[in-house]
mmCIF file of C-alpha atoms in Angstrom:
data_model
loop_
_atom_site.group_PDB
_atom_site.id
_atom_site.type_symbol
_atom_site.label_atom_id
_atom_site.label_comp_id
_atom_site.label_asym_id
_atom_site.label_seq_id
_atom_site.Cartn_x
_atom_site.Cartn_y
_atom_site.Cartn_z
ATOM 1 C CA UNK A 1 179.723 104.904 123.112
ATOM 2 C CA UNK A 2 180.101 107.678 120.662
ATOM 3 C CA UNK A 3 177.927 108.434 119.861
ATOM 4 C CA UNK A 4 176.742 109.501 115.396
ATOM 5 C CA UNK A 5 174.909 111.853 115.280
ATOM 6 C CA UNK A 6 175.844 112.320 111.268
ATOM 7 C CA UNK A 7 172.436 111.010 109.977
ATOM 8 C CA UNK A 8 171.229 111.226 106.455
ATOM 9 C CA UNK A 9 168.349 113.260 105.595
ATOM 10 C CA UNK A 10 167.168 110.669 103.451
ATOM 11 C CA UNK A 11 166.947 107.730 106.363
ATOM 12 C CA UNK A 12 165.713 110.992 108.525
ATOM 13 C CA UNK A 13 162.919 111.382 106.003
ATOM 14 C CA UNK A 14 161.942 107.944 105.608
ATOM 15 C CA UNK A 15 161.836 106.638 109.392
ATOM 16 C CA UNK A 16 158.972 109.973 109.686
ATOM 17 C CA UNK A 17 157.101 107.901 106.895
ATOM 18 C CA UNK A 18 157.781 104.040 108.160
ATOM 19 C CA UNK A 19 156.840 105.788 111.331
ATOM 20 C CA UNK A 20 152.947 106.723 109.811
ATOM 21 C CA UNK A 21 153.610 103.130 107.842
ATOM 22 C CA UNK A 22 153.775 100.875 111.278
ATOM 23 C CA UNK A 23 150.808 103.349 112.957
ATOM 24 C CA UNK A 24 147.863 103.218 110.221
ATOM 25 C CA UNK A 25 149.090 99.264 109.609
ATOM 26 C CA UNK A 26 147.841 99.054 112.851
ATOM 27 C CA UNK A 27 145.552 101.402 113.693
ATOM 28 C CA UNK A 28 142.737 100.176 110.148
ATOM 29 C CA UNK A 29 143.335 96.175 111.368
ATOM 30 C CA UNK A 30 142.333 97.236 114.551
ATOM 31 C CA UNK A 31 139.469 99.757 114.267
ATOM 32 C CA UNK A 32 138.630 97.136 111.821
ATOM 33 C CA UNK A 33 138.450 94.302 114.052
ATOM 34 C CA UNK A 34 135.899 96.166 116.328
ATOM 35 C CA UNK A 35 133.744 97.519 114.400
ATOM 36 C CA UNK A 36 133.403 93.671 113.419
ATOM 37 C CA UNK A 37 131.801 93.233 116.942
ATOM 38 C CA UNK A 38 129.546 95.802 117.533
ATOM 39 C CA UNK A 39 129.874 99.037 115.148
ATOM 40 C CA UNK A 40 126.400 100.569 117.231
ATOM 41 C CA UNK A 41 130.375 100.555 120.211
ATOM 42 C CA UNK A 42 132.143 101.961 117.568
ATOM 43 C CA UNK A 43 130.392 104.775 116.126
ATOM 44 C CA UNK A 44 130.212 106.494 119.994
ATOM 45 C CA UNK A 45 133.505 106.141 120.588
ATOM 46 C CA UNK A 46 135.786 105.462 118.394
ATOM 47 C CA UNK A 47 137.531 109.543 119.132
ATOM 48 C CA UNK A 48 138.862 107.764 122.497
ATOM 49 C CA UNK A 49 139.959 104.562 120.756
ATOM 50 C CA UNK A 50 141.896 106.136 118.102
ATOM 51 C CA UNK A 51 143.429 107.985 120.704
ATOM 52 C CA UNK A 52 144.042 104.868 123.054
ATOM 53 C CA UNK A 53 145.934 103.201 119.607
ATOM 54 C CA UNK A 54 148.308 106.258 119.460
ATOM 55 C CA UNK A 55 148.378 106.072 122.678
ATOM 56 C CA UNK A 56 150.021 102.414 123.084
ATOM 57 C CA UNK A 57 152.011 103.118 120.074
ATOM 58 C CA UNK A 58 153.555 106.228 121.825
ATOM 59 C CA UNK A 59 154.308 105.172 125.236
ATOM 60 C CA UNK A 60 155.420 102.020 123.114
ATOM 61 C CA UNK A 61 157.901 102.698 120.842
ATOM 62 C CA UNK A 62 159.485 106.463 122.119
ATOM 63 C CA UNK A 63 157.987 107.164 125.658
ATOM 64 C CA UNK A 64 159.662 102.558 125.690
ATOM 65 C CA UNK A 65 163.383 102.797 124.299
ATOM 66 C CA UNK A 66 163.517 106.929 123.683
ATOM 67 C CA UNK A 67 163.022 106.115 119.016
ATOM 68 C CA UNK A 68 159.902 106.021 117.384
ATOM 69 C CA UNK A 69 159.164 102.284 115.313
ATOM 70 C CA UNK A 70 159.782 103.533 111.465
ATOM 71 C CA UNK A 71 163.045 105.486 113.570
ATOM 72 C CA UNK A 72 164.081 101.624 115.189
ATOM 73 C CA UNK A 73 164.155 99.762 111.646
ATOM 74 C CA UNK A 74 166.670 101.975 110.295
ATOM 75 C CA UNK A 75 168.696 101.991 113.831
ATOM 76 C CA UNK A 76 167.898 105.411 114.564
ATOM 77 C CA UNK A 77 166.943 107.533 117.770
ATOM 78 C CA UNK A 78 166.016 109.888 119.408
ATOM 79 C CA UNK A 79 169.704 111.564 121.803
ATOM 80 C CA UNK A 80 168.079 110.166 124.758
ATOM 81 C CA UNK A 81 170.557 113.104 127.066
ATOM 82 C CA UNK A 82 168.720 115.722 125.338
ATOM 83 C CA UNK A 83 165.299 113.493 125.353
ATOM 84 C CA UNK A 84 164.358 114.634 129.054
ATOM 85 C CA UNK A 85 160.871 113.262 130.779
ATOM 86 C CA UNK A 86 159.494 116.833 130.291
ATOM 87 C CA UNK A 87 160.248 116.682 126.414
ATOM 88 C CA UNK A 88 159.164 113.269 126.575
ATOM 89 C CA UNK A 89 156.408 114.304 127.777
ATOM 90 C CA UNK A 90 155.663 117.317 125.081
ATOM 91 C CA UNK A 91 156.625 114.398 123.015
ATOM 92 C CA UNK A 92 152.902 113.083 123.365
ATOM 93 C CA UNK A 93 151.049 115.682 124.729
ATOM 94 C CA UNK A 94 152.606 117.359 120.181
ATOM 95 C CA UNK A 95 152.353 114.595 118.637
ATOM 96 C CA UNK A 96 149.112 112.574 119.339
ATOM 97 C CA UNK A 97 146.011 114.773 121.450
ATOM 98 C CA UNK A 98 145.759 117.626 118.680
ATOM 99 C CA UNK A 99 144.176 114.466 116.276
ATOM 100 C CA UNK A 100 141.846 113.500 118.855
ATOM 101 C CA UNK A 101 141.013 116.885 119.751
ATOM 102 C CA UNK A 102 140.248 117.320 116.021
ATOM 103 C CA UNK A 103 138.172 114.043 116.695
ATOM 104 C CA UNK A 104 136.333 115.182 119.778
ATOM 105 C CA UNK A 105 135.195 118.704 117.999
ATOM 106 C CA UNK A 106 133.001 116.824 114.829
ATOM 107 C CA UNK A 107 132.142 114.396 117.066
ATOM 108 C CA UNK A 108 131.087 114.095 120.025
ATOM 109 C CA UNK A 109 129.888 118.604 120.263
ATOM 110 C CA UNK A 110 126.090 118.208 119.143
ATOM 111 C CA UNK A 111 126.387 121.899 118.775
ATOM 112 C CA UNK A 112 129.004 123.691 116.896
ATOM 113 C CA UNK A 113 131.300 126.324 118.590
ATOM 114 C CA UNK A 114 131.638 128.379 116.793
ATOM 115 C CA UNK A 115 135.119 130.033 118.098
ATOM 116 C CA UNK A 116 135.907 126.303 118.727
ATOM 117 C CA UNK A 117 135.960 125.083 115.153
ATOM 118 C CA UNK A 118 137.763 128.862 113.963
ATOM 119 C CA UNK A 119 140.959 128.458 116.381
ATOM 120 C CA UNK A 120 141.057 124.762 115.934
ATOM 121 C CA UNK A 121 141.060 125.224 111.995
ATOM 122 C CA UNK A 122 143.260 128.291 112.168
ATOM 123 C CA UNK A 123 144.952 126.275 114.576
ATOM 124 C CA UNK A 124 145.968 123.389 111.505
ATOM 125 C CA UNK A 125 146.945 126.398 109.132
ATOM 126 C CA UNK A 126 149.601 127.896 111.624
ATOM 127 C CA UNK A 127 150.793 124.751 112.132
ATOM 128 C CA UNK A 128 151.199 123.764 108.638
ATOM 129 C CA UNK A 129 153.151 126.662 107.300
ATOM 130 C CA UNK A 130 155.131 125.822 109.741
ATOM 131 C CA UNK A 131 155.626 122.115 108.794
ATOM 132 C CA UNK A 132 156.715 123.588 105.236
ATOM 133 C CA UNK A 133 158.766 126.246 105.975
ATOM 134 C CA UNK A 134 160.360 123.925 109.202
ATOM 135 C CA UNK A 135 161.634 121.443 106.211
ATOM 136 C CA UNK A 136 163.572 123.872 103.937
ATOM 137 C CA UNK A 137 165.367 124.108 107.253
ATOM 138 C CA UNK A 138 165.239 120.757 107.465
ATOM 139 C CA UNK A 139 167.020 120.569 103.901
ATOM 140 C CA UNK A 140 168.806 123.012 104.684
ATOM 141 C CA UNK A 141 170.831 122.760 108.116
ATOM 142 C CA UNK A 142 170.316 118.502 107.344
ATOM 143 C CA UNK A 143 168.635 118.023 111.473
ATOM 144 C CA UNK A 144 164.914 117.912 113.276
ATOM 145 C CA UNK A 145 162.800 116.921 110.597
ATOM 146 C CA UNK A 146 160.086 117.886 111.948
ATOM 147 C CA UNK A 147 158.011 120.716 113.660
ATOM 148 C CA UNK A 148 157.920 118.646 116.895
ATOM 149 C CA UNK A 149 161.162 117.744 116.931
ATOM 150 C CA UNK A 150 162.992 121.286 116.020
ATOM 151 C CA UNK A 151 160.533 123.376 118.735
ATOM 152 C CA UNK A 152 161.293 119.977 121.598
ATOM 153 C CA UNK A 153 165.003 120.603 120.023
ATOM 154 C CA UNK A 154 164.950 116.793 119.678
ATOM 155 C CA UNK A 155 167.729 115.121 117.125
ATOM 156 C CA UNK A 156 168.373 111.998 115.429
ATOM 157 C CA UNK A 157 171.313 109.115 115.790
ATOM 158 C CA UNK A 158 172.465 107.173 114.614
ATOM 159 C CA UNK A 159 172.811 103.635 117.336
ATOM 160 C CA UNK A 160 175.675 102.055 113.765
ATOM 161 C CA UNK A 161 178.344 103.921 115.278
ATOM 162 C CA UNK A 162 180.592 105.189 112.358
ATOM 163 C CA UNK A 163 179.998 102.212 110.212
ATOM 164 C CA UNK A 164 179.615 102.880 106.444
ATOM 165 C CA UNK A 165 176.168 102.965 104.719
ATOM 166 C CA UNK A 166 175.520 99.360 103.429
ATOM 167 C CA UNK A 167 174.864 100.555 99.235
ATOM 168 C CA UNK A 168 173.076 97.857 96.574
ATOM 169 C CA UNK A 169 174.229 98.706 93.524
ATOM 170 C CA UNK A 170 171.975 95.281 91.333
ATOM 171 C CA UNK A 171 169.116 97.383 91.714
ATOM 172 C CA UNK A 172 170.419 100.306 90.665
ATOM 173 C CA UNK A 173 172.324 98.670 87.879
ATOM 174 C CA UNK A 174 168.543 97.336 86.884
ATOM 175 C CA UNK A 175 167.203 100.471 86.544
ATOM 176 C CA UNK A 176 169.801 102.002 83.934
ATOM 177 C CA UNK A 177 169.101 98.930 81.871
ATOM 178 C CA UNK A 178 165.772 98.551 81.635
ATOM 179 C CA UNK A 179 165.830 102.587 81.181
ATOM 180 C CA UNK A 180 169.048 102.310 78.473
ATOM 181 C CA UNK A 181 166.821 100.119 77.025
ATOM 182 C CA UNK A 182 163.659 102.131 76.478
ATOM 183 C CA UNK A 183 164.979 105.350 75.508
ATOM 184 C CA UNK A 184 166.487 102.881 72.633
ATOM 185 C CA UNK A 185 163.132 101.598 72.076
ATOM 186 C CA UNK A 186 161.124 105.110 71.987
ATOM 187 C CA UNK A 187 164.126 106.411 69.908
ATOM 188 C CA UNK A 188 163.696 103.852 66.938
ATOM 189 C CA UNK A 189 159.745 102.568 67.281
ATOM 190 C CA UNK A 190 158.742 106.080 65.548
ATOM 191 C CA UNK A 191 161.276 105.389 62.164
ATOM 192 C CA UNK A 192 160.305 102.010 61.471
ATOM 193 C CA UNK A 193 157.686 101.632 58.786
ATOM 194 C CA UNK A 194 155.318 98.386 60.748
ATOM 195 C CA UNK A 195 152.471 98.713 57.903
ATOM 196 C CA UNK A 196 155.442 98.363 54.872
ATOM 197 C CA UNK A 197 156.826 95.460 57.781
ATOM 198 C CA UNK A 198 153.203 93.774 57.579
ATOM 199 C CA UNK A 199 152.560 94.446 53.898
ATOM 200 C CA UNK A 200 155.738 91.973 53.467
ATOM 201 C CA UNK A 201 154.725 89.725 55.459
ATOM 202 C CA UNK A 202 151.079 89.182 54.376
ATOM 203 C CA UNK A 203 152.702 89.421 50.086
ATOM 204 C CA UNK A 204 155.381 86.789 51.654
ATOM 205 C CA UNK A 205 152.645 84.316 53.268
ATOM 206 C CA UNK A 206 150.100 84.617 50.542
ATOM 207 C CA UNK A 207 152.354 86.633 47.749
ATOM 208 C CA UNK A 208 152.043 82.246 45.100
ATOM 209 C CA UNK A 209 148.233 83.219 45.618
ATOM 210 C CA UNK A 210 148.147 86.600 44.587
ATOM 211 C CA UNK A 211 150.668 86.958 41.851
ATOM 212 C CA UNK A 212 148.621 83.939 39.727
ATOM 213 C CA UNK A 213 145.595 86.158 39.777
ATOM 214 C CA UNK A 214 147.424 89.678 39.108
ATOM 215 C CA UNK A 215 146.310 90.038 34.824
ATOM 216 C CA UNK A 216 143.477 87.912 35.236
ATOM 217 C CA UNK A 217 141.412 90.656 37.871
ATOM 218 C CA UNK A 218 142.979 93.586 36.079
ATOM 219 C CA UNK A 219 141.318 91.991 33.406
ATOM 220 C CA UNK A 220 137.945 92.527 34.161
ATOM 221 C CA UNK A 221 136.052 96.030 33.984
ATOM 222 C CA UNK A 222 133.288 94.779 36.525
ATOM 223 C CA UNK A 223 136.454 94.537 39.294
ATOM 224 C CA UNK A 224 137.158 98.081 38.952
ATOM 225 C CA UNK A 225 133.927 99.436 40.508
ATOM 226 C CA UNK A 226 133.048 98.754 44.100
ATOM 227 C CA UNK A 227 130.125 96.788 45.729
ATOM 228 C CA UNK A 228 129.309 96.978 49.405
ATOM 229 C CA UNK A 229 127.289 94.777 50.986
ATOM 230 C CA UNK A 230 126.174 94.209 53.974
ATOM 231 C CA UNK A 231 128.546 91.552 54.570
ATOM 232 C CA UNK A 232 131.663 94.082 52.703
ATOM 233 C CA UNK A 233 134.733 94.031 54.956
ATOM 234 C CA UNK A 234 137.648 95.909 54.775
ATOM 235 C CA UNK A 235 140.415 94.647 53.038
ATOM 236 C CA UNK A 236 142.916 95.559 55.181
ATOM 237 C CA UNK A 237 141.408 95.203 58.786
ATOM 238 C CA UNK A 238 138.692 92.387 57.889
ATOM 239 C CA UNK A 239 136.419 94.197 60.140
ATOM 240 C CA UNK A 240 133.643 96.285 58.248
ATOM 241 C CA UNK A 241 134.581 99.604 56.850
ATOM 242 C CA UNK A 242 134.861 103.097 58.517
ATOM 243 C CA UNK A 243 133.724 105.413 56.110
ATOM 244 C CA UNK A 244 134.575 103.335 52.606
ATOM 245 C CA UNK A 245 136.580 104.178 50.837
ATOM 246 C CA UNK A 246 139.189 102.203 47.632
ATOM 247 C CA UNK A 247 141.506 103.003 44.852
ATOM 248 C CA UNK A 248 139.829 101.641 41.801
ATOM 249 C CA UNK A 249 140.693 98.493 42.115
ATOM 250 C CA UNK A 250 137.253 97.747 43.516
ATOM 251 C CA UNK A 251 138.904 95.790 46.830
ATOM 252 C CA UNK A 252 137.048 98.666 49.665
ATOM 253 C CA UNK A 253 139.307 99.210 52.380
ATOM 254 C CA UNK A 254 137.670 101.688 55.615
ATOM 255 C CA UNK A 255 140.019 105.034 54.962
ATOM 256 C CA UNK A 256 141.784 105.225 57.780
ATOM 257 C CA UNK A 257 143.447 101.421 56.765
ATOM 258 C CA UNK A 258 143.834 102.391 52.842
ATOM 259 C CA UNK A 259 144.863 106.681 53.688
ATOM 260 C CA UNK A 260 147.917 105.456 56.456
ATOM 261 C CA UNK A 261 149.126 102.656 54.415
ATOM 262 C CA UNK A 262 149.530 104.945 50.832
ATOM 263 C CA UNK A 263 151.025 107.212 53.366
ATOM 264 C CA UNK A 264 153.505 105.854 55.428
ATOM 265 C CA UNK A 265 153.986 103.452 51.699
ATOM 266 C CA UNK A 266 154.160 104.611 49.018
ATOM 267 C CA UNK A 267 154.301 101.726 46.878
ATOM 268 C CA UNK A 268 151.386 100.705 49.206
ATOM 269 C CA UNK A 269 149.192 97.938 46.778
ATOM 270 C CA UNK A 270 146.130 96.173 47.086
ATOM 271 C CA UNK A 271 146.933 92.904 49.095
ATOM 272 C CA UNK A 272 144.341 90.910 47.120
ATOM 273 C CA UNK A 273 144.458 92.415 43.697
ATOM 274 C CA UNK A 274 147.996 93.890 43.397
ATOM 275 C CA UNK A 275 146.629 97.027 42.034
ATOM 276 C CA UNK A 276 149.162 99.802 42.908
ATOM 277 C CA UNK A 277 146.830 103.900 44.448
ATOM 278 C CA UNK A 278 147.036 105.730 40.825
ATOM 279 C CA UNK A 279 147.871 109.387 41.168
ATOM 280 C CA UNK A 280 143.897 110.807 41.704
ATOM 281 C CA UNK A 281 144.692 108.808 44.451
ATOM 282 C CA UNK A 282 141.976 107.135 46.632
ATOM 283 C CA UNK A 283 138.079 106.900 46.241
ATOM 284 C CA UNK A 284 135.278 106.583 48.733
ATOM 285 C CA UNK A 285 132.181 104.316 48.042
#
């Protein structure tokens, strides 16, 4: 069977993240159950449990089938011709043992050996820098996405031979439609005067009651003097007025409610009496 050595970069990265997620799920479930059985024993042997679980995952994936669980989900694998016994051993040492050594150093040493801790810190920092450099190399070449793969010379191969990659466009179409709809909303919403629409709706709803009392209310001199009481509410929002203001008609508003309506709607009039804002502007109570 002819091997297909071309594997898209995105598939290789997806395989790495899938493998991490699967290993994390298996580890968390097992450790959670073991901790529930005996918390004291769990604390004492946690590094060894981590090593046992990681080893079992490695032997069940790479050791048995020459591919991680993430690679198997994407129908990928390591090139079996390059995965010799010595490279398998080195792969196990480089992927499983470092985590155990760090956990052992943190939990087992009663007296922290300074040179040993510094050596581990230096190794972690060096591995981080090398991983970053290898990632940029991977983006350019599309081969050996991890530092361990590069050091051991391991390449990913596809088990699909030369079949075309199946791509579904339904999700992409929905995303494009939704993205276009959101762009339209972002363009249209800022130019809609919602306060004017709200005033028009209120006038259509209560227009007959208001128009029937306008002239009478305006002719009443006592109506022009605003009176603030404990039960006074904002004419617009119906809540207790914040920084109460009025526009000469005797009805009290919150400063924000009144000022925002006057600024956004030049023909704004009082919802109760129909008075408009005078040229002098709004006034505080």
